[in-house]
Short mmCIF file of the N, C-alpha and C atoms (twelve columns), coordinates in Angstrom:
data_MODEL
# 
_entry.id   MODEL 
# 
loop_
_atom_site.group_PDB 
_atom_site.id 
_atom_site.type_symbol 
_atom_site.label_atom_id 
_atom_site.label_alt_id 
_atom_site.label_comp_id 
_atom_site.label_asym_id 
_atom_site.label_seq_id 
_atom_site.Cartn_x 
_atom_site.Cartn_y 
_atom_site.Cartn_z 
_atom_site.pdbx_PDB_model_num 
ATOM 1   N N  . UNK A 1   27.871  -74.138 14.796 1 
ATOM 2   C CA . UNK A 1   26.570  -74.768 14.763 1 
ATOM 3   C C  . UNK A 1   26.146  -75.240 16.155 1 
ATOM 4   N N  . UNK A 2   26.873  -75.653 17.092 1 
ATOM 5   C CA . UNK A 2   27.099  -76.050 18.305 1 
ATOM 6   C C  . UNK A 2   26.718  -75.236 19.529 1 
ATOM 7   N N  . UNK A 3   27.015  -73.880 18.969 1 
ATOM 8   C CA . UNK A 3   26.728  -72.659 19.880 1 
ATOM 9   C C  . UNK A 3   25.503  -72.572 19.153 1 
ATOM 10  N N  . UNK A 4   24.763  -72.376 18.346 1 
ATOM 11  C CA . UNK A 4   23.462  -71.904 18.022 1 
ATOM 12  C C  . UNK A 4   22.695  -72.728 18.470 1 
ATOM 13  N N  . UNK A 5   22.738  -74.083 18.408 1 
ATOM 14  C CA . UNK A 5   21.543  -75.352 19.034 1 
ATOM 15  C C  . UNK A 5   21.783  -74.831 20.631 1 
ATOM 16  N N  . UNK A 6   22.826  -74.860 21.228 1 
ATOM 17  C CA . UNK A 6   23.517  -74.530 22.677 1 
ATOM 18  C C  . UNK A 6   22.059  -73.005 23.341 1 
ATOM 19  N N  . UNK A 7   22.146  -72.233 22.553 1 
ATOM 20  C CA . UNK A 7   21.588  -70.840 22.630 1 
ATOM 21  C C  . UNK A 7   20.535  -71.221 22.785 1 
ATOM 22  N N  . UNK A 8   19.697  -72.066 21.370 1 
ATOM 23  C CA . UNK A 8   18.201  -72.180 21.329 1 
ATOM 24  C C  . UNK A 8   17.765  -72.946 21.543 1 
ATOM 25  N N  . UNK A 9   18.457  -73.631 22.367 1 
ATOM 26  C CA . UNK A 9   18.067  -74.968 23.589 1 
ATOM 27  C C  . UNK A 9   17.705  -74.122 25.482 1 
ATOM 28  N N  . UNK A 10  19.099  -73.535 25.657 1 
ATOM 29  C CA . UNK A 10  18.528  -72.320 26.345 1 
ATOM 30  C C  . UNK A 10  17.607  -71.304 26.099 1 
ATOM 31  N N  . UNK A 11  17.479  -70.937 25.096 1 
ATOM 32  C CA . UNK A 11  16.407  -70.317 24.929 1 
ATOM 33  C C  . UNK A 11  14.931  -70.842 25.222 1 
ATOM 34  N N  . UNK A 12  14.427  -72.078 24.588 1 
ATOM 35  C CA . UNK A 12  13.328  -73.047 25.013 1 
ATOM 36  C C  . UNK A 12  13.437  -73.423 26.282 1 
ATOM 37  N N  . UNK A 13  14.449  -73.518 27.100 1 
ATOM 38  C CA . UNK A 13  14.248  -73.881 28.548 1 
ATOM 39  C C  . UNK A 13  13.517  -72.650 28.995 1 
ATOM 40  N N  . UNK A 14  14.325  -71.303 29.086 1 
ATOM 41  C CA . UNK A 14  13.550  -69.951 29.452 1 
ATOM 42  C C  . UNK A 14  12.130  -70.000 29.086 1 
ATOM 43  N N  . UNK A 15  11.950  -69.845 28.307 1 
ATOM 44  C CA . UNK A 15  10.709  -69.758 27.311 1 
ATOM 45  C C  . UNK A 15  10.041  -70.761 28.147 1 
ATOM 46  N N  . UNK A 16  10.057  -71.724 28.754 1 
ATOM 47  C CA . UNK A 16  9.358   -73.117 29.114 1 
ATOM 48  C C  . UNK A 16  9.234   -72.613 30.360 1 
ATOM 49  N N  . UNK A 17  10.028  -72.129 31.172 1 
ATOM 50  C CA . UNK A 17  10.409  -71.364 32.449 1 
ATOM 51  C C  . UNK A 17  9.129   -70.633 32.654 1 
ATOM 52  N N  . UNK A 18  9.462   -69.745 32.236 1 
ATOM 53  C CA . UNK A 18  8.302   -68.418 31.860 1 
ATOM 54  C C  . UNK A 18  7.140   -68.789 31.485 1 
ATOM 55  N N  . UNK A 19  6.955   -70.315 31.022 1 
ATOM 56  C CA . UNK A 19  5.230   -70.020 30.471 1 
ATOM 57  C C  . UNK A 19  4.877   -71.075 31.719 1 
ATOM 58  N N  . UNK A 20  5.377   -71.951 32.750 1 
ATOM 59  C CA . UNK A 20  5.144   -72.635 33.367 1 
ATOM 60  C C  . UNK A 20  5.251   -72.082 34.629 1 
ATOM 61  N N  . UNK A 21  6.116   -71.347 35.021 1 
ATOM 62  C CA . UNK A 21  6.425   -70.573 36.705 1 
ATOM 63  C C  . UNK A 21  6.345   -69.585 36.264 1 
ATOM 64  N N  . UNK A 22  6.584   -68.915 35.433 1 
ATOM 65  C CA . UNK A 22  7.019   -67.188 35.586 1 
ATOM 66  C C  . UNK A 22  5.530   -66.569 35.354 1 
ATOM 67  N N  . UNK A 23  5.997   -65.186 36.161 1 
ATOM 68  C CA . UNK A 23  4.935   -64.168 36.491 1 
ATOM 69  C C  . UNK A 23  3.360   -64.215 34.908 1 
ATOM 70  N N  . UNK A 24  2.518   -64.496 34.911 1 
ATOM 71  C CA . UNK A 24  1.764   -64.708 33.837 1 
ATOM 72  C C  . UNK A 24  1.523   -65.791 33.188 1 
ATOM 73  N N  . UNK A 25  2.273   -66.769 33.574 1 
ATOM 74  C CA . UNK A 25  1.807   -68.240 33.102 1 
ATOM 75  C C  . UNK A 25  0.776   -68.818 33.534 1 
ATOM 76  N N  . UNK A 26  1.168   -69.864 33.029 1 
ATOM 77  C CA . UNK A 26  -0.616  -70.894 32.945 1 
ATOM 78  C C  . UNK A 26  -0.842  -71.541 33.805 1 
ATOM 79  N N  . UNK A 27  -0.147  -71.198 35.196 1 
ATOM 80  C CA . UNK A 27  -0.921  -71.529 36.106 1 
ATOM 81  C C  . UNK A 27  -1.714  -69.959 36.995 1 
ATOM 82  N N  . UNK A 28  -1.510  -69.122 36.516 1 
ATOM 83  C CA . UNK A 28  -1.359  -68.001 36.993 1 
ATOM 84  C C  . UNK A 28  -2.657  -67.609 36.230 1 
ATOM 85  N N  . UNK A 29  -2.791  -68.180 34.726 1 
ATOM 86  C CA . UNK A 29  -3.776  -67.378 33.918 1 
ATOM 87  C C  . UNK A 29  -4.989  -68.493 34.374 1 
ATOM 88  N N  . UNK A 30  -4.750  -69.790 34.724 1 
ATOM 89  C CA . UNK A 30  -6.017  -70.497 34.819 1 
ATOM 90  C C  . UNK A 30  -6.603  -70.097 36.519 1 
ATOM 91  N N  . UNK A 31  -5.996  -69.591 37.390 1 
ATOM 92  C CA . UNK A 31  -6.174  -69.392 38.392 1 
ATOM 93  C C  . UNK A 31  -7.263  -68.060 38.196 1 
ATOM 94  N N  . UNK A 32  -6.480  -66.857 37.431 1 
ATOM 95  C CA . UNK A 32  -7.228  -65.886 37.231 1 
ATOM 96  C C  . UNK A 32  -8.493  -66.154 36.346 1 
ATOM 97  N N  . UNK A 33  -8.794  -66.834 35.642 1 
ATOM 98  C CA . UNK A 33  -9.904  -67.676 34.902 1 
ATOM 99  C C  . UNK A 33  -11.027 -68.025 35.905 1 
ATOM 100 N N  . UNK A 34  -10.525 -68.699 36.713 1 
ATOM 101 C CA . UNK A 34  -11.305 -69.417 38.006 1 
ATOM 102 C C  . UNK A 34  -12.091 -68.181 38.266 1 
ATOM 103 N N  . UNK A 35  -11.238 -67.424 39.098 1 
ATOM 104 C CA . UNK A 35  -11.667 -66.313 39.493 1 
ATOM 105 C C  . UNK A 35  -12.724 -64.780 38.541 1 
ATOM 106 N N  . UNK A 36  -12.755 -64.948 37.786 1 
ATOM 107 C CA . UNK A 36  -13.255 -64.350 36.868 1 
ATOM 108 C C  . UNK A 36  -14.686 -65.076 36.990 1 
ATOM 109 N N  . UNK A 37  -14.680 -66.190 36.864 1 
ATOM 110 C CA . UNK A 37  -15.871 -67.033 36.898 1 
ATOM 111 C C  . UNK A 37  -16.831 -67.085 38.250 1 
ATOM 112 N N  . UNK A 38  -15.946 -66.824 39.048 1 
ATOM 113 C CA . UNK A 38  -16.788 -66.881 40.473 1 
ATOM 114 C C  . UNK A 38  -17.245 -65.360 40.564 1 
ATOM 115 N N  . UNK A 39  -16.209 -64.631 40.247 1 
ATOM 116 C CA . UNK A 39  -16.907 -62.924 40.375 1 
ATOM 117 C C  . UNK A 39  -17.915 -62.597 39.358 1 
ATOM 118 N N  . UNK A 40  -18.231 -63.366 38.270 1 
ATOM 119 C CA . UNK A 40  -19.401 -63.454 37.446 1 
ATOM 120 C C  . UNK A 40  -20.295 -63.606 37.569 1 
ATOM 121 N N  . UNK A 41  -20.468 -64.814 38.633 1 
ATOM 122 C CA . UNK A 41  -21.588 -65.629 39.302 1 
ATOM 123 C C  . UNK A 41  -22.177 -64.595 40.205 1 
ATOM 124 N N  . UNK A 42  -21.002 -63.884 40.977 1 
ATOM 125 C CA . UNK A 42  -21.770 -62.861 42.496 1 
ATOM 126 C C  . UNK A 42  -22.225 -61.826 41.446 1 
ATOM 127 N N  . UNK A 43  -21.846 -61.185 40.366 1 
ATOM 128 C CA . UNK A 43  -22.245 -60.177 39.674 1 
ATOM 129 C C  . UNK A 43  -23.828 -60.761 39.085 1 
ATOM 130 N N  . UNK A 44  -24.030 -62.067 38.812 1 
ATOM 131 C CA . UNK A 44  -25.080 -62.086 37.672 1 
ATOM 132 C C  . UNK A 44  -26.487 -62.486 39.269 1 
ATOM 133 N N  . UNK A 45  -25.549 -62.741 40.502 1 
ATOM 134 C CA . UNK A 45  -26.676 -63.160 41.402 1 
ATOM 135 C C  . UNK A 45  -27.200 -61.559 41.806 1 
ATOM 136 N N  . UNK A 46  -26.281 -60.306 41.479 1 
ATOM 137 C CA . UNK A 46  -26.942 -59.387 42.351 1 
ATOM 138 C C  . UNK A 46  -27.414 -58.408 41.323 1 
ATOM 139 N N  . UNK A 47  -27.171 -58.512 40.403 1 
ATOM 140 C CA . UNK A 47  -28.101 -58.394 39.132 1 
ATOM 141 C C  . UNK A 47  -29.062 -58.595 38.894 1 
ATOM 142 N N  . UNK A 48  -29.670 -59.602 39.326 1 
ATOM 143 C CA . UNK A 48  -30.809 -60.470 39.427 1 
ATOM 144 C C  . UNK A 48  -31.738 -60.030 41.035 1 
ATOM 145 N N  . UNK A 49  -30.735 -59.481 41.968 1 
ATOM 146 C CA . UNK A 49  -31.068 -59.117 43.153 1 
ATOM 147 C C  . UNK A 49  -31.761 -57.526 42.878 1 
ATOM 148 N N  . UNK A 50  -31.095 -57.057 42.198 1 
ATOM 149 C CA . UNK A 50  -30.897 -55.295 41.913 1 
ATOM 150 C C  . UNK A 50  -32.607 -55.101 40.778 1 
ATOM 151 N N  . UNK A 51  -32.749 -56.256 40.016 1 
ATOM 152 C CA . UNK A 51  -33.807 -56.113 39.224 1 
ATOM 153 C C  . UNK A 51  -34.959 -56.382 40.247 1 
ATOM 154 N N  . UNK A 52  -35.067 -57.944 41.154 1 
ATOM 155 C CA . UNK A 52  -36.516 -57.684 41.706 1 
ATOM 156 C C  . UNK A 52  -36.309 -56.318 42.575 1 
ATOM 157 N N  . UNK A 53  -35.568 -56.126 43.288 1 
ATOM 158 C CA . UNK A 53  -35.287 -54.542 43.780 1 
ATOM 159 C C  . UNK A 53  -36.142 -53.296 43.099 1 
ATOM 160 N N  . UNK A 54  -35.926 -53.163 42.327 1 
ATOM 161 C CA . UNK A 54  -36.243 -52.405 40.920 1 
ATOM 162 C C  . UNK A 54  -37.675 -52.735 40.839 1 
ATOM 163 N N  . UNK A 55  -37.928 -53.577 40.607 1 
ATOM 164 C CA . UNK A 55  -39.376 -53.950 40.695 1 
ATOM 165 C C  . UNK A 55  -39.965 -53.897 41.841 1 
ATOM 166 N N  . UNK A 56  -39.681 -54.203 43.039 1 
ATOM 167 C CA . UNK A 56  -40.188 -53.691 44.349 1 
ATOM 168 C C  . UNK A 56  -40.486 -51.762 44.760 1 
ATOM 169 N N  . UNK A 57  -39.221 -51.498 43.920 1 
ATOM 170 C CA . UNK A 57  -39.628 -49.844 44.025 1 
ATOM 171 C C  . UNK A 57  -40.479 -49.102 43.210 1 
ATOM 172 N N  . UNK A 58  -40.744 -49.868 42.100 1 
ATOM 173 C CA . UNK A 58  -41.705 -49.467 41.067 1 
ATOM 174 C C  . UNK A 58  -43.301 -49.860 41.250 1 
ATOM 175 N N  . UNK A 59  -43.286 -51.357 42.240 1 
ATOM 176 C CA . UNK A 59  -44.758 -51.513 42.876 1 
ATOM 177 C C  . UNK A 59  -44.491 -50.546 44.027 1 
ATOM 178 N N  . UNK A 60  -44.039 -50.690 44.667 1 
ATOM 179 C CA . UNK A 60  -44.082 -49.538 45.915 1 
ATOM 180 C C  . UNK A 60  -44.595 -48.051 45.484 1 
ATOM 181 N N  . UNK A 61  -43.939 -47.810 44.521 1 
ATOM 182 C CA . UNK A 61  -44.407 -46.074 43.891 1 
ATOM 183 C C  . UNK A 61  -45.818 -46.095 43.358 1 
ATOM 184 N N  . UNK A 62  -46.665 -46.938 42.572 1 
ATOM 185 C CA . UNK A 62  -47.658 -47.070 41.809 1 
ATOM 186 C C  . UNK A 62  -48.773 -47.585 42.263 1 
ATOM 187 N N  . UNK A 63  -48.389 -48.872 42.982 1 
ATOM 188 C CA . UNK A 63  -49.168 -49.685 43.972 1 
ATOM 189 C C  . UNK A 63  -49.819 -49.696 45.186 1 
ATOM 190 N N  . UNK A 64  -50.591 -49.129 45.366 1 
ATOM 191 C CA . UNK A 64  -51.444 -49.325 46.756 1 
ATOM 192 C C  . UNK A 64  -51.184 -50.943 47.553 1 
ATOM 193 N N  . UNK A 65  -51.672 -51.231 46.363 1 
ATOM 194 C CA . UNK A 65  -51.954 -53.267 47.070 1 
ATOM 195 C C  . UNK A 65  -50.572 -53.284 47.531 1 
ATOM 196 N N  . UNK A 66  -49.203 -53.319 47.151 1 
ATOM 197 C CA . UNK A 66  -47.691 -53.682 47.386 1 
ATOM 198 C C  . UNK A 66  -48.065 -52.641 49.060 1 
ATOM 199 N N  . UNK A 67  -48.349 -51.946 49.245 1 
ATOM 200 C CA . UNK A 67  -47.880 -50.706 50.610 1 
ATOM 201 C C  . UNK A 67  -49.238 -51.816 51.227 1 
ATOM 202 N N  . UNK A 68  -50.395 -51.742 51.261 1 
ATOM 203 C CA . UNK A 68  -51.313 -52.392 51.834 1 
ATOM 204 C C  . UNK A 68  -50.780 -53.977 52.212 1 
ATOM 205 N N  . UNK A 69  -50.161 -54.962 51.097 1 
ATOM 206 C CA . UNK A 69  -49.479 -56.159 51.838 1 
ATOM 207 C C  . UNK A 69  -48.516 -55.934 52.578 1 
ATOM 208 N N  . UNK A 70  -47.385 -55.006 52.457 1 
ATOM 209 C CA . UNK A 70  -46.674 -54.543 53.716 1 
ATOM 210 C C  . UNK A 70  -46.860 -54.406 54.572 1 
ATOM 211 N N  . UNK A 71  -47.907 -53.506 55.322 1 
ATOM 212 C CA . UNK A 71  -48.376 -53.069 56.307 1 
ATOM 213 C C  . UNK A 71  -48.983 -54.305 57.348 1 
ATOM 214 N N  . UNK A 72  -49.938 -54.882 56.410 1 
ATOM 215 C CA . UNK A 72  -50.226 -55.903 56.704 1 
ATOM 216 C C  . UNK A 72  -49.416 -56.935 57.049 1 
ATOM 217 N N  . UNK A 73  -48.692 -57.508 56.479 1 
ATOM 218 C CA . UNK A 73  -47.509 -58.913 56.649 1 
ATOM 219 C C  . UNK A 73  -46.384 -58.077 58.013 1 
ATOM 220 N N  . UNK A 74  -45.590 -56.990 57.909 1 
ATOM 221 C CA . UNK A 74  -44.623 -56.600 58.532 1 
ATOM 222 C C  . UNK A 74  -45.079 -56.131 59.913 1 
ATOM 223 N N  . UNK A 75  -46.619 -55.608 59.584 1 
ATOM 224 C CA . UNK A 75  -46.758 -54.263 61.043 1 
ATOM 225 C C  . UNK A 75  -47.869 -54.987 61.392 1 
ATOM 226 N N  . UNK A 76  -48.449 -55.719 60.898 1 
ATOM 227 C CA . UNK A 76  -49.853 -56.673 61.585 1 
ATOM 228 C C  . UNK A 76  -50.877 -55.892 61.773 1 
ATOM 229 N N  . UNK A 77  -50.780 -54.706 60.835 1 
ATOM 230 C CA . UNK A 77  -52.345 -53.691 60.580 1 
ATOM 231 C C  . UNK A 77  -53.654 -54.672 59.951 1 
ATOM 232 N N  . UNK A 78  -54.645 -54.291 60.239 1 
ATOM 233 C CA . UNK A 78  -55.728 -54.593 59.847 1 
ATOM 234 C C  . UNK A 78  -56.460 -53.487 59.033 1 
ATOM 235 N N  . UNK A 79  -57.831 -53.986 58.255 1 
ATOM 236 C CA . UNK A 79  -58.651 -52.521 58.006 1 
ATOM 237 C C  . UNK A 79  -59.684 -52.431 58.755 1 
ATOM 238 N N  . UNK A 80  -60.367 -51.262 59.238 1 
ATOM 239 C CA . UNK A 80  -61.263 -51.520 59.549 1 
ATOM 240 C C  . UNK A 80  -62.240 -52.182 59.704 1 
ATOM 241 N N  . UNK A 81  -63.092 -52.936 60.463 1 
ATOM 242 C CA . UNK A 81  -64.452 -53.546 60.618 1 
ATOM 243 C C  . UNK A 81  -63.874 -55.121 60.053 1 
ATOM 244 N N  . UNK A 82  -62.682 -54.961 60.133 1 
ATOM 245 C CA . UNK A 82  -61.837 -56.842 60.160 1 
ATOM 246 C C  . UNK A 82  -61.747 -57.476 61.221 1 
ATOM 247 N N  . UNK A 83  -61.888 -58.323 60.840 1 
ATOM 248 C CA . UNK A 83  -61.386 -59.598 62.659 1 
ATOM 249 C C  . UNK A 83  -60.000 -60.048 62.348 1 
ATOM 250 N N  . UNK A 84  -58.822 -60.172 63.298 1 
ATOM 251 C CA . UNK A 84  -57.740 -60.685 62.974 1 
ATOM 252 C C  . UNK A 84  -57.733 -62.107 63.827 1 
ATOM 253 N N  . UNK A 85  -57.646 -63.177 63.259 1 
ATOM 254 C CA . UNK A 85  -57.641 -64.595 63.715 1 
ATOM 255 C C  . UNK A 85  -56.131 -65.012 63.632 1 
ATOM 256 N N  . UNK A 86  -55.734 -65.678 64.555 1 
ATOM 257 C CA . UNK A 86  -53.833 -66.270 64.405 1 
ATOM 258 C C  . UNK A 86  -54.310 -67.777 65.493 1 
ATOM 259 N N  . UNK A 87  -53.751 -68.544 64.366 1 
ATOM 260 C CA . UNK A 87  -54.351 -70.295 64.547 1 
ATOM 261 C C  . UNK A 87  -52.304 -70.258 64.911 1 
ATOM 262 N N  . UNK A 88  -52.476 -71.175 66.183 1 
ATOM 263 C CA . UNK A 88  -51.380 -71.171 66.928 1 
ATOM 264 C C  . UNK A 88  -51.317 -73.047 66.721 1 
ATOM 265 N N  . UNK A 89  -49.950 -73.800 66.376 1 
ATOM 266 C CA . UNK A 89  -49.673 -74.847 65.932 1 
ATOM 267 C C  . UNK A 89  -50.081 -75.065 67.458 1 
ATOM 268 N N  . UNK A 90  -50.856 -76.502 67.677 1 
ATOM 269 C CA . UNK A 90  -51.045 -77.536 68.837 1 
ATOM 270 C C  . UNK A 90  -49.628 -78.179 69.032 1 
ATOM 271 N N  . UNK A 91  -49.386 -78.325 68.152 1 
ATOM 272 C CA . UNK A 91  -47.747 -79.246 67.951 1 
ATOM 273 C C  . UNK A 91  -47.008 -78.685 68.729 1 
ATOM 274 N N  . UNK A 92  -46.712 -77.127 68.260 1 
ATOM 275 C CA . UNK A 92  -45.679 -76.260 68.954 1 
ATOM 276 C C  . UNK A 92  -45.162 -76.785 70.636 1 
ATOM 277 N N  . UNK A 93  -44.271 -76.805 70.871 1 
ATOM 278 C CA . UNK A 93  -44.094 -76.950 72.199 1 
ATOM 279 C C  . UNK A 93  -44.031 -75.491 72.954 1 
ATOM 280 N N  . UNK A 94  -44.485 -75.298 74.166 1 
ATOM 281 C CA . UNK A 94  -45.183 -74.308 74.587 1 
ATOM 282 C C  . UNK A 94  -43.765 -73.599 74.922 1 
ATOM 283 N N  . UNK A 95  -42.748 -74.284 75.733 1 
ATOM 284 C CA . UNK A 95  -41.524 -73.894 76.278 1 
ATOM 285 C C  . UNK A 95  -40.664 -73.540 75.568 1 
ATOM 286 N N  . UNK A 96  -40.716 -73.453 73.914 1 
ATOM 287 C CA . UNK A 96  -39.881 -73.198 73.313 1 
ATOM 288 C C  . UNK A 96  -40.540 -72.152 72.536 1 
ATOM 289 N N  . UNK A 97  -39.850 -70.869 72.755 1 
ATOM 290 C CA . UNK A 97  -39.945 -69.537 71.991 1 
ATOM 291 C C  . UNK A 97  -39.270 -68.848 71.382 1 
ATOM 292 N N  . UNK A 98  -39.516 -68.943 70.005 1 
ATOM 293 C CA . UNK A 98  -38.237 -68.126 69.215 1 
ATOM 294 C C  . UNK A 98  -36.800 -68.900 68.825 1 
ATOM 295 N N  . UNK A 99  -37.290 -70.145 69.218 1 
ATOM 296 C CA . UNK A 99  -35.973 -71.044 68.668 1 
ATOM 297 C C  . UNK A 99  -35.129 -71.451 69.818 1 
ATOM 298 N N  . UNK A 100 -35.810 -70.822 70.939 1 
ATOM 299 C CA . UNK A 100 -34.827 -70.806 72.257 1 
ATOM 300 C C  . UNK A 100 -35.658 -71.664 73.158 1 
ATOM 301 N N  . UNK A 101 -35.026 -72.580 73.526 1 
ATOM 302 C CA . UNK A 101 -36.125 -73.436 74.440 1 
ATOM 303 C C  . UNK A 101 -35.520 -73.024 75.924 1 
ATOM 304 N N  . UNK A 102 -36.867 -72.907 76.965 1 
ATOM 305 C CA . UNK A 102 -36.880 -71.801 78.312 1 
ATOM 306 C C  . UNK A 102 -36.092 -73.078 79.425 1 
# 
């Protein structure tokens, strides 16, 4: 009787071993948990990136106005028989350009 409690006393130490340090335990599975959760987050942010995407290529294909605000905002085109006006901040300090002060 002595040897069987003896065995399955060792046995529960192992067993305790293994679910606390050994390869797959619970510190091992909550770690991989963590991680699961953060690679979820970058998946559901570029998901969300990939759709307005998606929608940018679908106004781009259909849309005049989407190619016309481009042109406009990126390349500083005008249309014809337009005046282009650019109101320059008074505030601005003159010596500093581009974030780089001279």
């Amino acid at each position: 009787m002595k040897l069987i409690v003896a065995v399955l006393f060792v046995l529960l130490v192992w067993l305790q071993y293994k679910l606390w340090l050994g390869d797959g335990g619970i510190p091992e599975v909550l770690e991989l948990e963590r991680e699961i959760e953060s690679v979820q987050t970058e998946v559901d942010r570029l998901q969300e990136r990939n759709r307005a995407l998606d929608a940018e290529v679908m106004d781009l294909k259909t849309g005049i106005e989407a190619i016309e605000e481009r042109a406009r905002s990126e390349m500083g085109m005008i249309k014809k028989d337009e005046i282009y006006y650019q109101v320059i901040d008074d505030d601005a300090d003159p010596r500093v350009e581009n974030g780089k002060s001279e």
